[in-house]
Short mmCIF file of C-alpha atoms in Angstrom, two decimals:
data_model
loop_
_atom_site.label_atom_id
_atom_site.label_comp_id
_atom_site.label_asym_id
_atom_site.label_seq_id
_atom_site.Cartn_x
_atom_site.Cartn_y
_atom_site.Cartn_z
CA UNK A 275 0.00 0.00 0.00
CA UNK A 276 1.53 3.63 -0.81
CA UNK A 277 -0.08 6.70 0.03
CA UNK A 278 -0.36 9.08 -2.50
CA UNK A 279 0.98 12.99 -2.10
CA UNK A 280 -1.38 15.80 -3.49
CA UNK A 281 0.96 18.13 -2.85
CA UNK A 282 3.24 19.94 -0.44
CA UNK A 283 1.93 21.33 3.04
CA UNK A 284 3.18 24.67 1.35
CA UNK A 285 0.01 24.33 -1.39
CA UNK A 286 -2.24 23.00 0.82
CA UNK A 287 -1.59 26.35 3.03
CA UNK A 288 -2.01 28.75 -0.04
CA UNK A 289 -5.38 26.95 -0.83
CA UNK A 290 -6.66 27.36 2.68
CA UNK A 291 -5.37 30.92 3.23
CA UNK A 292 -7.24 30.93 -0.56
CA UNK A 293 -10.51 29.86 1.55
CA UNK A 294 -10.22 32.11 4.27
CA UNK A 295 -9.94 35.11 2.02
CA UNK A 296 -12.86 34.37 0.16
CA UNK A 297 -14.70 33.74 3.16
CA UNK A 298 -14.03 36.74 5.05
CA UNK A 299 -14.97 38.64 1.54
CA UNK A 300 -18.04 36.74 1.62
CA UNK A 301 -19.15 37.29 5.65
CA UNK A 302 -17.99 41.19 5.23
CA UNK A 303 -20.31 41.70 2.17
CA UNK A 304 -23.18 39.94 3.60
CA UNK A 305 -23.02 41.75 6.66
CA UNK A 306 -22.66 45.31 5.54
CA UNK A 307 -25.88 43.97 3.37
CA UNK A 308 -27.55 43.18 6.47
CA UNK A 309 -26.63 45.84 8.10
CA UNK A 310 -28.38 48.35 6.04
CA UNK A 311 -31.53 47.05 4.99
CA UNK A 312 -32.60 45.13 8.40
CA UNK A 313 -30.82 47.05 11.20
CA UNK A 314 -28.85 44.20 12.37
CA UNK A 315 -24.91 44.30 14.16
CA UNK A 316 -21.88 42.51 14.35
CA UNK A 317 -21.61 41.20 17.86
CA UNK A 318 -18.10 39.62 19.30
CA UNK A 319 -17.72 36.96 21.71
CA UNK A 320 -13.77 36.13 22.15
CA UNK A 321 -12.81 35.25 18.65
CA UNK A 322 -16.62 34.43 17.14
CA UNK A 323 -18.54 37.24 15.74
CA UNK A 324 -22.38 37.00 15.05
CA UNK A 325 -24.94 39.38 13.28
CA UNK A 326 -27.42 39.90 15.84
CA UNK A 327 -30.69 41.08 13.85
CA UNK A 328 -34.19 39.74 14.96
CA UNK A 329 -36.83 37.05 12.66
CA UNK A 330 -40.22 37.89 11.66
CA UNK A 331 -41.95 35.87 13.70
CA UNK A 332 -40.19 36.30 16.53
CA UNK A 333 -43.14 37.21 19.03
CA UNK A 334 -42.94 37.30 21.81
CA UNK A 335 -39.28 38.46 22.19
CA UNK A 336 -37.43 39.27 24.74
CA UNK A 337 -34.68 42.22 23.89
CA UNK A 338 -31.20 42.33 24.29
CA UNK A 339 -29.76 43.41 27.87
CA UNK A 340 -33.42 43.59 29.29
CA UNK A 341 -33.41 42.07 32.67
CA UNK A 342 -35.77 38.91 31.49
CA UNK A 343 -33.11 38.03 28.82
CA UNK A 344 -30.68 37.76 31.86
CA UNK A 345 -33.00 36.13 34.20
CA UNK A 346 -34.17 33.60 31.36
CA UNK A 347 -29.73 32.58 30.17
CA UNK A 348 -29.55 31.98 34.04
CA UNK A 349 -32.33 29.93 34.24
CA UNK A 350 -31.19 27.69 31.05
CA UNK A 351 -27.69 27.79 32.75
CA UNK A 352 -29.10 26.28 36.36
CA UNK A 353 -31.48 23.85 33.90
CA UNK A 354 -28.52 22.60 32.12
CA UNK A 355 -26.44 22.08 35.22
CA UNK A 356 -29.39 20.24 36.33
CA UNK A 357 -29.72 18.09 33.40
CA UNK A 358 -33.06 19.49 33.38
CA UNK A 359 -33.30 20.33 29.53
CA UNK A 360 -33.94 19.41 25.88
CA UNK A 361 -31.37 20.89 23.62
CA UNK A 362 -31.75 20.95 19.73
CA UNK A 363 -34.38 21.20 17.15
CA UNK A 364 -35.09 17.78 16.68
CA UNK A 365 -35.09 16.89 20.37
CA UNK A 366 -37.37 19.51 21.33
CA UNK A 367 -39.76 18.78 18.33
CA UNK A 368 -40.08 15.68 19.68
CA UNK A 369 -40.04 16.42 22.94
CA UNK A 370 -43.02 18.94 22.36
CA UNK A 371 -45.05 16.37 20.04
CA UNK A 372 -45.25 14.46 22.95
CA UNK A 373 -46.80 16.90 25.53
CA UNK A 374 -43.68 17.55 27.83
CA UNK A 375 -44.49 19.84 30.20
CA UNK A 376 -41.83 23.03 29.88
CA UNK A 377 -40.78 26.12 28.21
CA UNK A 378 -39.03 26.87 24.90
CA UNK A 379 -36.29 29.39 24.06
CA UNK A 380 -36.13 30.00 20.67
CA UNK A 381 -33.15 32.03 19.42
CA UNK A 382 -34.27 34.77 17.09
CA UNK A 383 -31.36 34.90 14.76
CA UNK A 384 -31.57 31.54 13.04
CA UNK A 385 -31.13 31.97 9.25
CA UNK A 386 -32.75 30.76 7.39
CA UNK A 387 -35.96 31.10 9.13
CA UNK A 388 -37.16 27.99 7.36
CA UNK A 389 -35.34 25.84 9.77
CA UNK A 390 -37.27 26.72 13.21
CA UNK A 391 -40.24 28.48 11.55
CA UNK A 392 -42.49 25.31 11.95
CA UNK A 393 -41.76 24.91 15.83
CA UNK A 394 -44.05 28.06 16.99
CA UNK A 395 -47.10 26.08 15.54
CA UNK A 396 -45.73 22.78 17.12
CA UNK A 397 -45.51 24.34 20.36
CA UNK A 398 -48.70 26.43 20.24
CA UNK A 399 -50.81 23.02 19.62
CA UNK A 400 -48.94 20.95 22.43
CA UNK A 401 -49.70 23.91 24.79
CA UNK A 402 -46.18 24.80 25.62
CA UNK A 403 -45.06 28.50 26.27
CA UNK A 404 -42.51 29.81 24.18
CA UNK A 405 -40.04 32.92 24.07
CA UNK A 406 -37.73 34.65 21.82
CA UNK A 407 -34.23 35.89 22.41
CA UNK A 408 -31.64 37.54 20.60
CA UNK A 409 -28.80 35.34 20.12
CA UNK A 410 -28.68 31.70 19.59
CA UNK A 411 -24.37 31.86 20.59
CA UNK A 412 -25.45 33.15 23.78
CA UNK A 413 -27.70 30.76 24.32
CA UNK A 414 -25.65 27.93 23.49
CA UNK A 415 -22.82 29.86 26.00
CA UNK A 416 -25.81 29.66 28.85
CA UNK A 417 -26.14 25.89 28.29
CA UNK A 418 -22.46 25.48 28.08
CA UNK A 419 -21.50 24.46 24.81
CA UNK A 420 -18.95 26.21 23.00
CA UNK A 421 -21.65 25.41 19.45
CA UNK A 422 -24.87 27.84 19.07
CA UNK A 423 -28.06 26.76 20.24
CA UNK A 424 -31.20 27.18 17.79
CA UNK A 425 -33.94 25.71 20.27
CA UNK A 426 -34.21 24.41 23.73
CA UNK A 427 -37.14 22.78 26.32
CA UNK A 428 -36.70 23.87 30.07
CA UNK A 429 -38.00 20.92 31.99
CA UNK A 430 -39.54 21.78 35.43
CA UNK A 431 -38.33 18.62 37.14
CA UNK A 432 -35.26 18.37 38.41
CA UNK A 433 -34.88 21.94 39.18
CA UNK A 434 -34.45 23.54 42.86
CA UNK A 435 -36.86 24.72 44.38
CA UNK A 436 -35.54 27.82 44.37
CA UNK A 437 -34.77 27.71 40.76
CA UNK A 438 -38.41 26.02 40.01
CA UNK A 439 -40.32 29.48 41.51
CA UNK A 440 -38.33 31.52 39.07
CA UNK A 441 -39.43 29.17 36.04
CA UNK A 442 -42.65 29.86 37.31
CA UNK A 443 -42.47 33.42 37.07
CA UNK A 444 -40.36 33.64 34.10
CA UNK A 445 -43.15 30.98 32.69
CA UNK A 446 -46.36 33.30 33.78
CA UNK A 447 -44.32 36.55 32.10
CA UNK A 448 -44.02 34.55 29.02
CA UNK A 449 -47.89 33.44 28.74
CA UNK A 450 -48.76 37.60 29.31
CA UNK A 451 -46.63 38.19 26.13
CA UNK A 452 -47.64 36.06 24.52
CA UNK A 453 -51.45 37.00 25.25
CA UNK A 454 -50.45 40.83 24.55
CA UNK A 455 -49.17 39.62 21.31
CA UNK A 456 -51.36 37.72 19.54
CA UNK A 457 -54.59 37.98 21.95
CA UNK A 458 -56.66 35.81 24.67
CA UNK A 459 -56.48 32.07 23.00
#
């Protein structure tokens, strides 16, 4: 057996660098693009940047730096240390087709939409109370993952009790949103 060579490690260093350049080019255009027409910012956490800019549909949302953004990242943080949580789309589809009792957290900058734009509706029939916030890298830094975080299910169960009265609270907030958004269902 003999291994073929493609090619010096000199090449195969232009053709990344190559990539990289192209790839900045790309992320730079797109986000001046974005930038103009929808509002949105470049956001840096360590070496990762994000656009931050909001969905359509995301109602109800809670905005950046507001006090029940905070409140709800700690509560996914004490959930996740508690093992007390659903993490991912598919997961929490499920999870939510099958009546679990929780709450979603549905990051609002998910492009394309297409990908989460089913799970309000999923939710919404299953009777589950949802909420919007800004950033799905944050979120996936509250549930301690280095990846970003799309969608996630609080569970009630394992939590303190201490931790379970502000799920309740943060859980009540969310259903008055949600009624002052879209009305008395």
């Amino acid at each position: 057996y003999q291994r073929r060579v493609h090619g010096d490690d000199e090449s195969k260093k232009k053709r990344k660098s190559r990539k990289s350049v192209e790839v900045e080019t790309l992320q730079g255009d797109s986000s001046q693009v974005l930038q103009e027409f929808s509002g949105a910012k470049l956001v840096k956490y360590g070496e990762r940047t994000e656009i931050q800019f909001q969905c359509v549909i995301s109602k109800p949302f809670s905005p950046p730096g507001e006090k029940l953004t905070k409140k709800i990242y700690q509560l996914v943080n004490e959930a996740c240390k508690a093992k007390s949580v659903i993490i991912g789309l598919k997961y929490t589809r499920k999870a939510a087709t099958k009546k679990v009792n929780g709450l979603a957290v549905l990051a609002a900058n998910v492009a394309p939409l297409d990908v989460i734009s089913h799970l309000p509706g999923v939710f919404e029939d299953n009777g589950i109370p949802y909420i919007w916030v800004p950033s799905r890298f944050e979120l996936g830094l509250a549930c301690m993952v280095k990846r970003a975080i799309t969608v996630i299910l609080i569970k009630p169960d394992k939590l303190s009790e201490e931790h379970q009265k502000t799920y309740e609270k943060i859980k009540k907030v969310v259903k008055e949103m949600y009624n002052q958004c879209f009305g008395n269902n």
